[in-house]
Amino acid sequence: MSEDLRAVNSRQRFRINKFVIGGVLLLAAVVLLVITSLKGNAQYYLTVEELTAGKAGQSASVRVSGVVLGDTIRYDQQTLDLTFSVAHIPGDNDEIEALGGLASVLHSASLDPNAARLRVKYSGVKPDLLKNEAQAIMTGSMGADGVFYAEELLLKCPSRYEEGVPEQAAP
Amino acid sequence: MIGGVGYGGLVIALVASLTAVITSIYGARTHSAAVLESARRAAKVTFPLLTISILALLYLLVSGHFEYSYVYQTTDLEMPFYLKLAALWGGQEGSLLFWCWLLAGFSFLVVIRRWKSEQDLLPWVIAVTSFTLLFFLILVVFFENPFLRYFITTDGEVTRALFQPMMTAQANPTNGAGLNPLLRHFGMVFHPPALYLGFTGFVIPFAYAVAALISGHTDDQWLKLTRRWSLAAWLFLSLGLVLGSRWAYDVLGWGGYWGWDPVEISALMPWLTGTAYLHSAVTQEKRGLFKHWTIALIILTFCLVIFGTFLTRSGLLSSVHAFSQSAIGPAFFVFIIIMFTGSLGLLLYRWSALRSGEQINSFFSRESAFLFNNLLFIAILLICLTGVLFPIFSELLTDRKVTVGPPFYESAAGPLFALLLLLMGIVPLTMWGVSTAKNLGRQLWRPALVALAAPLAALASGVQKWIALLAVWLVFFAVFATLWDTSRAVSLRASSHQESAWKAFVAQVRHYRRRYGGYLIHIGVSLMALGIIGIEFFQTTTQGMIAVNETLNLSGYTFTYQKLEVFDTTDGRNRALATVVISKGDLLLKTVHPGRDYYYASQQSVTLPGVRSTLADDLYVILVDWQPITSEGATLKIFRNPLINWLWIGSGILVLGTLVALWPAGERKKIMLPRGIDQ
């Protein structure tokens, strides 16, 4: 009786080991999957200053963020080629907060003539949010001509209530 | 005045929840019925109090009290009534208050329903839910107050304050800034509340799990009591995700439904662990397995809910979702650490009490399949966490921020989602307990073979991507295997009970609601996968600038541009609306009206796609640009999104399946007997 039990026990232990091996294999496969996916798809997230200073190195694909300058936006209706310039904004969140929040950083950067600028080309539908003082987050690569060729273009307009100063009714 | 009432409700609710935390812990430790009764009352009263606050804020929103900064920032006079109500969750302060109100409502439901029968667990449940509520109320009362008003100082500066400061005059704006135009959509009415219901709903099973650990009642009672809570929370979370997806599809202008944005991922993460939890819980109920694991999963789900809220509101991540950033990040961080280490510590403390002695006996059994399901969900979670946290850690470690985008998630999580589909096909044909490879194989080969018809048909119609063919086979295999098992059970019952097939089917579903509800969910998910396969692998597109009566062609369809109208609407928009006729050969299919709205007040334009929807595909037409003066030429961009509607149909079936599983089973009442009776 007790021998039977022991036999069952060892058999069960053997089976549990199979699960441990299966689990370890699965974990190894996932880690491998993550690493290979990271290798092909990780991008440096740079500011305009860093990118124009050549910090991207040889990376094929980078992500860069800047503020859209409204009067530089050109859109070709025939080819859907979109070009515009962005100006440098700090990449660090604490720095942005220290300067009074995203909305005011975007505003002052768009007016600063000394801020580093970057010319951007994108092909496709002109996004609704592309306008002066919007934050553009672009993924793509630098061309030899010094223009940034964006494959992905995301835009963000800070929600209004950070700035919210109401206009007054007549007293 | 109304604002004062609302804020008063908040403050008293804060005091009440603090009282509930203290008295419930003290009462549970001293076994004092009187103290526990006051804990219960304190927990109960938070809901009516917060209801007063919510009603006050709603009143201010609807009646246009723009001197309140929250009202000013989220509404304007032109907005329709339903959007003014939805503005309740249109900004940080209101949505946090809404969070509190839902959580208070859930704890209210718990304490009024079962006080007598769950006396061992409920004091601790109250302690956990009230502590969570307390935390969120602190945020609302001290950091993100929705009842602040604008005041103007003598030198013209505008400040925000609860009460009128000295030497100021009350501001009196005539109109508000209005809700972000992109949020003015029906999705705004349903998507956020569904998500919040899901998020807050998971607090209840978590509270019960922690209560079980503290009180030492580590049997299955907590699990059975919260089964339907968890299912309902999961339902709302799923619904929230799908509604967000549909909303994006409607307004983003390029037919995007999911972008692997950090905010989206932070809502997906608790869904992943929540789904794993539901499966693990079934295994615990049926076989007494995975007890530690089930508790670990609900702890993880709760912490991910809080973590997701923290990520989206702290401004730590760069996301395109327009959440405001604020200073509440550190507070969240502390709260997560307390809850995570506290509950994990309790789990370790009760580790040996949770040991069951049961083991998985066969690699090919159903419990084994559930184990792999759990591992896959956790693996996908790890991928999501890696992607979301990578920029933060890379910057900490190397001083350079490295981000990952959708391709990373697709290539890393894609194969795992495919494995989940495969597992979904295998599971209905497995058995609890012992099973062999041969047994399982005998069940599997038929549906596996029948499902081959789908990729073969796709191959015959010219599809050549092998990944797409494999994915299509997986979808149909999962559906057929589920139907196969159902029909087998129905025909067995029909012959043994001498019933008609329909009657046998109904009886079968009534008897095993949870199983067939689950099956229905699986079929829904498989169909959703079909929609995703369609748009991901087979989307085609064209574009061009054409004059009136000229045409564009895409995948056999012809698009004729007929006219363009530009006009002002009554609610402050300038609308450009094109008329495009879609036809195939000589057959006229539909006239669509792609256009664009320009909101004067916010200087913001919103694309209005013109869509023709069928089960086979969506033809999605966008008016990109037009000649402003002559309106003779317009630029159109057209997408054909094959099978995309199966994503929405599948979601509907998923909801239906969850409702079947949730439906109260009359014959199961026995489980709910008070504890005293069997002791």
PDB file of C-alpha atoms in Angstrom, chain B residues 373-501:
ATOM      1  CA  ASN B 373      -3.490  29.590 -21.080  1.00  0.00           C
ATOM      2  CA  ASN B 374      -2.360  31.344 -17.895  1.00  0.00           C
ATOM      3  CA  LEU B 375       1.288  31.190 -18.870  1.00  0.00           C
ATOM      4  CA  LEU B 376       0.524  32.696 -22.270  1.00  0.00           C
ATOM      5  CA  PHE B 377      -1.459  35.572 -20.777  1.00  0.00           C
ATOM      6  CA  ILE B 378       1.341  36.280 -18.328  1.00  0.00           C
ATOM      7  CA  ALA B 379       3.871  36.145 -21.167  1.00  0.00           C
ATOM      8  CA  ILE B 380       1.857  38.721 -23.136  1.00  0.00           C
ATOM      9  CA  LEU B 381       1.637  40.848 -19.992  1.00  0.00           C
ATOM     10  CA  LEU B 382       5.423  40.732 -19.640  1.00  0.00           C
ATOM     11  CA  ILE B 383       5.800  41.851 -23.254  1.00  0.00           C
ATOM     12  CA  CYS B 384       3.438  44.759 -22.622  1.00  0.00           C
ATOM     13  CA  LEU B 385       5.259  45.741 -19.446  1.00  0.00           C
ATOM     14  CA  THR B 386       8.609  45.561 -21.236  1.00  0.00           C
ATOM     15  CA  GLY B 387       7.357  47.807 -23.999  1.00  0.00           C
ATOM     16  CA  VAL B 388       5.716  50.347 -21.709  1.00  0.00           C
ATOM     17  CA  LEU B 389       8.566  50.567 -19.218  1.00  0.00           C
ATOM     18  CA  PHE B 390      11.432  50.310 -21.704  1.00  0.00           C
ATOM     19  CA  PRO B 391      11.748  54.078 -22.304  1.00  0.00           C
ATOM     20  CA  ILE B 392      11.834  54.724 -18.555  1.00  0.00           C
ATOM     21  CA  PHE B 393      14.410  52.067 -17.714  1.00  0.00           C
ATOM     22  CA  SER B 394      16.595  52.716 -20.741  1.00  0.00           C
ATOM     23  CA  GLU B 395      16.810  56.343 -19.727  1.00  0.00           C
ATOM     24  CA  LEU B 396      17.634  55.448 -16.136  1.00  0.00           C
ATOM     25  CA  LEU B 397      20.301  52.941 -17.116  1.00  0.00           C
ATOM     26  CA  THR B 398      21.885  54.422 -20.224  1.00  0.00           C
ATOM     27  CA  ASP B 399      20.734  58.038 -20.125  1.00  0.00           C
ATOM     28  CA  ARG B 400      19.207  57.607 -23.569  1.00  0.00           C
ATOM     29  CA  LYS B 401      15.537  57.111 -24.034  1.00  0.00           C
ATOM     30  CA  VAL B 402      14.722  54.129 -26.212  1.00  0.00           C
ATOM     31  CA  THR B 403      11.137  53.470 -27.230  1.00  0.00           C
ATOM     32  CA  VAL B 404       9.368  50.625 -28.963  1.00  0.00           C
ATOM     33  CA  GLY B 405       6.364  50.947 -31.227  1.00  0.00           C
ATOM     34  CA  PRO B 406       3.616  48.717 -32.603  1.00  0.00           C
ATOM     35  CA  PRO B 407       6.031  46.480 -34.607  1.00  0.00           C
ATOM     36  CA  PHE B 408       7.607  45.345 -31.345  1.00  0.00           C
ATOM     37  CA  TYR B 409       4.296  44.316 -29.822  1.00  0.00           C
ATOM     38  CA  GLU B 410       3.131  42.690 -33.022  1.00  0.00           C
ATOM     39  CA  SER B 411       6.206  40.588 -33.502  1.00  0.00           C
ATOM     40  CA  ALA B 412       6.567  39.650 -29.838  1.00  0.00           C
ATOM     41  CA  ALA B 413       2.930  39.121 -28.830  1.00  0.00           C
ATOM     42  CA  GLY B 414       1.560  38.011 -32.196  1.00  0.00           C
ATOM     43  CA  PRO B 415       2.830  34.404 -31.990  1.00  0.00           C
ATOM     44  CA  LEU B 416       1.501  34.144 -28.427  1.00  0.00           C
ATOM     45  CA  PHE B 417      -1.958  35.310 -29.488  1.00  0.00           C
ATOM     46  CA  ALA B 418      -1.825  32.644 -32.205  1.00  0.00           C
ATOM     47  CA  LEU B 419      -1.002  30.015 -29.566  1.00  0.00           C
ATOM     48  CA  LEU B 420      -3.957  31.224 -27.505  1.00  0.00           C
ATOM     49  CA  LEU B 421      -6.220  30.706 -30.515  1.00  0.00           C
ATOM     50  CA  LEU B 422      -4.851  27.185 -30.914  1.00  0.00           C
ATOM     51  CA  LEU B 423      -5.430  26.497 -27.226  1.00  0.00           C
ATOM     52  CA  MET B 424      -8.981  27.799 -27.535  1.00  0.00           C
ATOM     53  CA  GLY B 425      -9.606  25.134 -30.152  1.00  0.00           C
ATOM     54  CA  ILE B 426      -8.055  22.362 -28.107  1.00  0.00           C
ATOM     55  CA  VAL B 427      -9.663  23.123 -24.749  1.00  0.00           C
ATOM     56  CA  PRO B 428     -13.274  22.089 -25.455  1.00  0.00           C
ATOM     57  CA  LEU B 429     -12.036  18.656 -26.493  1.00  0.00           C
ATOM     58  CA  THR B 430      -9.963  18.010 -23.377  1.00  0.00           C
ATOM     59  CA  MET B 431     -11.182  16.457 -20.137  1.00  0.00           C
ATOM     60  CA  TRP B 432     -10.624  17.272 -16.491  1.00  0.00           C
ATOM     61  CA  GLY B 433      -8.302  14.880 -14.731  1.00  0.00           C
ATOM     62  CA  VAL B 434      -6.652  12.209 -16.780  1.00  0.00           C
ATOM     63  CA  SER B 435      -6.286  12.202 -20.506  1.00  0.00           C
ATOM     64  CA  THR B 436      -3.792  10.919 -23.044  1.00  0.00           C
ATOM     65  CA  ALA B 437      -2.384  12.272 -26.271  1.00  0.00           C
ATOM     66  CA  LYS B 438      -4.181   9.520 -28.169  1.00  0.00           C
ATOM     67  CA  ASN B 439      -7.509  10.371 -26.598  1.00  0.00           C
ATOM     68  CA  LEU B 440      -7.127  14.033 -27.360  1.00  0.00           C
ATOM     69  CA  GLY B 441      -5.941  13.356 -30.900  1.00  0.00           C
ATOM     70  CA  ARG B 442      -9.006  11.254 -31.600  1.00  0.00           C
ATOM     71  CA  GLN B 443     -11.175  14.259 -30.715  1.00  0.00           C
ATOM     72  CA  LEU B 444      -9.076  16.833 -32.482  1.00  0.00           C
ATOM     73  CA  TRP B 445      -8.483  15.592 -35.995  1.00  0.00           C
ATOM     74  CA  ARG B 446     -11.982  16.132 -37.321  1.00  0.00           C
ATOM     75  CA  PRO B 447     -12.427  19.836 -36.507  1.00  0.00           C
ATOM     76  CA  ALA B 448      -8.771  20.396 -37.450  1.00  0.00           C
ATOM     77  CA  LEU B 449      -9.413  18.873 -40.865  1.00  0.00           C
ATOM     78  CA  VAL B 450     -12.736  20.609 -41.478  1.00  0.00           C
ATOM     79  CA  ALA B 451     -11.160  23.950 -40.585  1.00  0.00           C
ATOM     80  CA  LEU B 452      -8.639  23.444 -43.387  1.00  0.00           C
ATOM     81  CA  ALA B 453     -11.421  24.326 -45.825  1.00  0.00           C
ATOM     82  CA  ALA B 454     -11.154  28.008 -44.870  1.00  0.00           C
ATOM     83  CA  PRO B 455      -7.455  28.559 -45.683  1.00  0.00           C
ATOM     84  CA  LEU B 456      -7.853  26.400 -48.799  1.00  0.00           C
ATOM     85  CA  ALA B 457     -10.697  28.621 -49.980  1.00  0.00           C
ATOM     86  CA  ALA B 458      -8.561  31.675 -49.233  1.00  0.00           C
ATOM     87  CA  LEU B 459      -5.675  30.127 -51.167  1.00  0.00           C
ATOM     88  CA  ALA B 460      -7.961  29.461 -54.110  1.00  0.00           C
ATOM     89  CA  SER B 461      -9.054  33.111 -54.103  1.00  0.00           C
ATOM     90  CA  GLY B 462      -5.453  34.239 -54.378  1.00  0.00           C
ATOM     91  CA  VAL B 463      -4.218  34.731 -50.794  1.00  0.00           C
ATOM     92  CA  GLN B 464      -0.559  33.784 -50.607  1.00  0.00           C
ATOM     93  CA  LYS B 465       0.729  34.979 -47.251  1.00  0.00           C
ATOM     94  CA  TRP B 466       1.297  31.800 -45.285  1.00  0.00           C
ATOM     95  CA  ILE B 467       0.950  33.590 -41.927  1.00  0.00           C
ATOM     96  CA  ALA B 468      -2.486  34.824 -42.933  1.00  0.00           C
ATOM     97  CA  LEU B 469      -3.492  31.338 -44.068  1.00  0.00           C
ATOM     98  CA  LEU B 470      -2.302  29.836 -40.788  1.00  0.00           C
ATOM     99  CA  ALA B 471      -4.146  32.510 -38.805  1.00  0.00           C
ATOM    100  CA  VAL B 472      -7.353  31.835 -40.727  1.00  0.00           C
ATOM    101  CA  TRP B 473      -7.014  28.116 -40.039  1.00  0.00           C
ATOM    102  CA  LEU B 474      -6.526  28.804 -36.305  1.00  0.00           C
ATOM    103  CA  VAL B 475      -9.692  30.906 -36.202  1.00  0.00           C
ATOM    104  CA  PHE B 476     -11.825  28.284 -37.904  1.00  0.00           C
ATOM    105  CA  PHE B 477     -10.278  25.464 -35.914  1.00  0.00           C
ATOM    106  CA  ALA B 478     -11.209  27.217 -32.661  1.00  0.00           C
ATOM    107  CA  VAL B 479     -14.761  27.836 -33.874  1.00  0.00           C
ATOM    108  CA  PHE B 480     -15.303  24.342 -35.286  1.00  0.00           C
ATOM    109  CA  ALA B 481     -13.837  22.559 -32.265  1.00  0.00           C
ATOM    110  CA  THR B 482     -16.189  24.514 -30.002  1.00  0.00           C
ATOM    111  CA  LEU B 483     -19.206  23.810 -32.200  1.00  0.00           C
ATOM    112  CA  TRP B 484     -18.133  20.184 -32.526  1.00  0.00           C
ATOM    113  CA  ASP B 485     -18.061  19.630 -28.791  1.00  0.00           C
ATOM    114  CA  THR B 486     -21.406  21.398 -28.383  1.00  0.00           C
ATOM    115  CA  SER B 487     -23.140  19.370 -31.070  1.00  0.00           C
ATOM    116  CA  ARG B 488     -21.726  16.151 -29.635  1.00  0.00           C
ATOM    117  CA  ALA B 489     -23.086  16.938 -26.185  1.00  0.00           C
ATOM    118  CA  VAL B 490     -26.440  18.016 -27.608  1.00  0.00           C
ATOM    119  CA  SER B 491     -26.899  14.893 -29.721  1.00  0.00           C
ATOM    120  CA  LEU B 492     -25.932  12.719 -26.750  1.00  0.00           C
ATOM    121  CA  ARG B 493     -28.556  14.389 -24.615  1.00  0.00           C
ATOM    122  CA  ALA B 494     -31.143  14.343 -27.377  1.00  0.00           C
ATOM    123  CA  SER B 495     -30.836  10.593 -27.804  1.00  0.00           C
ATOM    124  CA  SER B 496     -30.682   9.769 -24.092  1.00  0.00           C
ATOM    125  CA  HIS B 497     -33.621  12.043 -23.173  1.00  0.00           C
ATOM    126  CA  GLN B 498     -35.515  11.439 -26.416  1.00  0.00           C
ATOM    127  CA  GLU B 499     -35.714  15.170 -27.027  1.00  0.00           C
ATOM    128  CA  SER B 500     -35.570  17.292 -30.144  1.00  0.00           C
ATOM    129  CA  ALA B 501     -32.137  18.740 -30.897  1.00  0.00           C
TER     130      ALA B 501
END
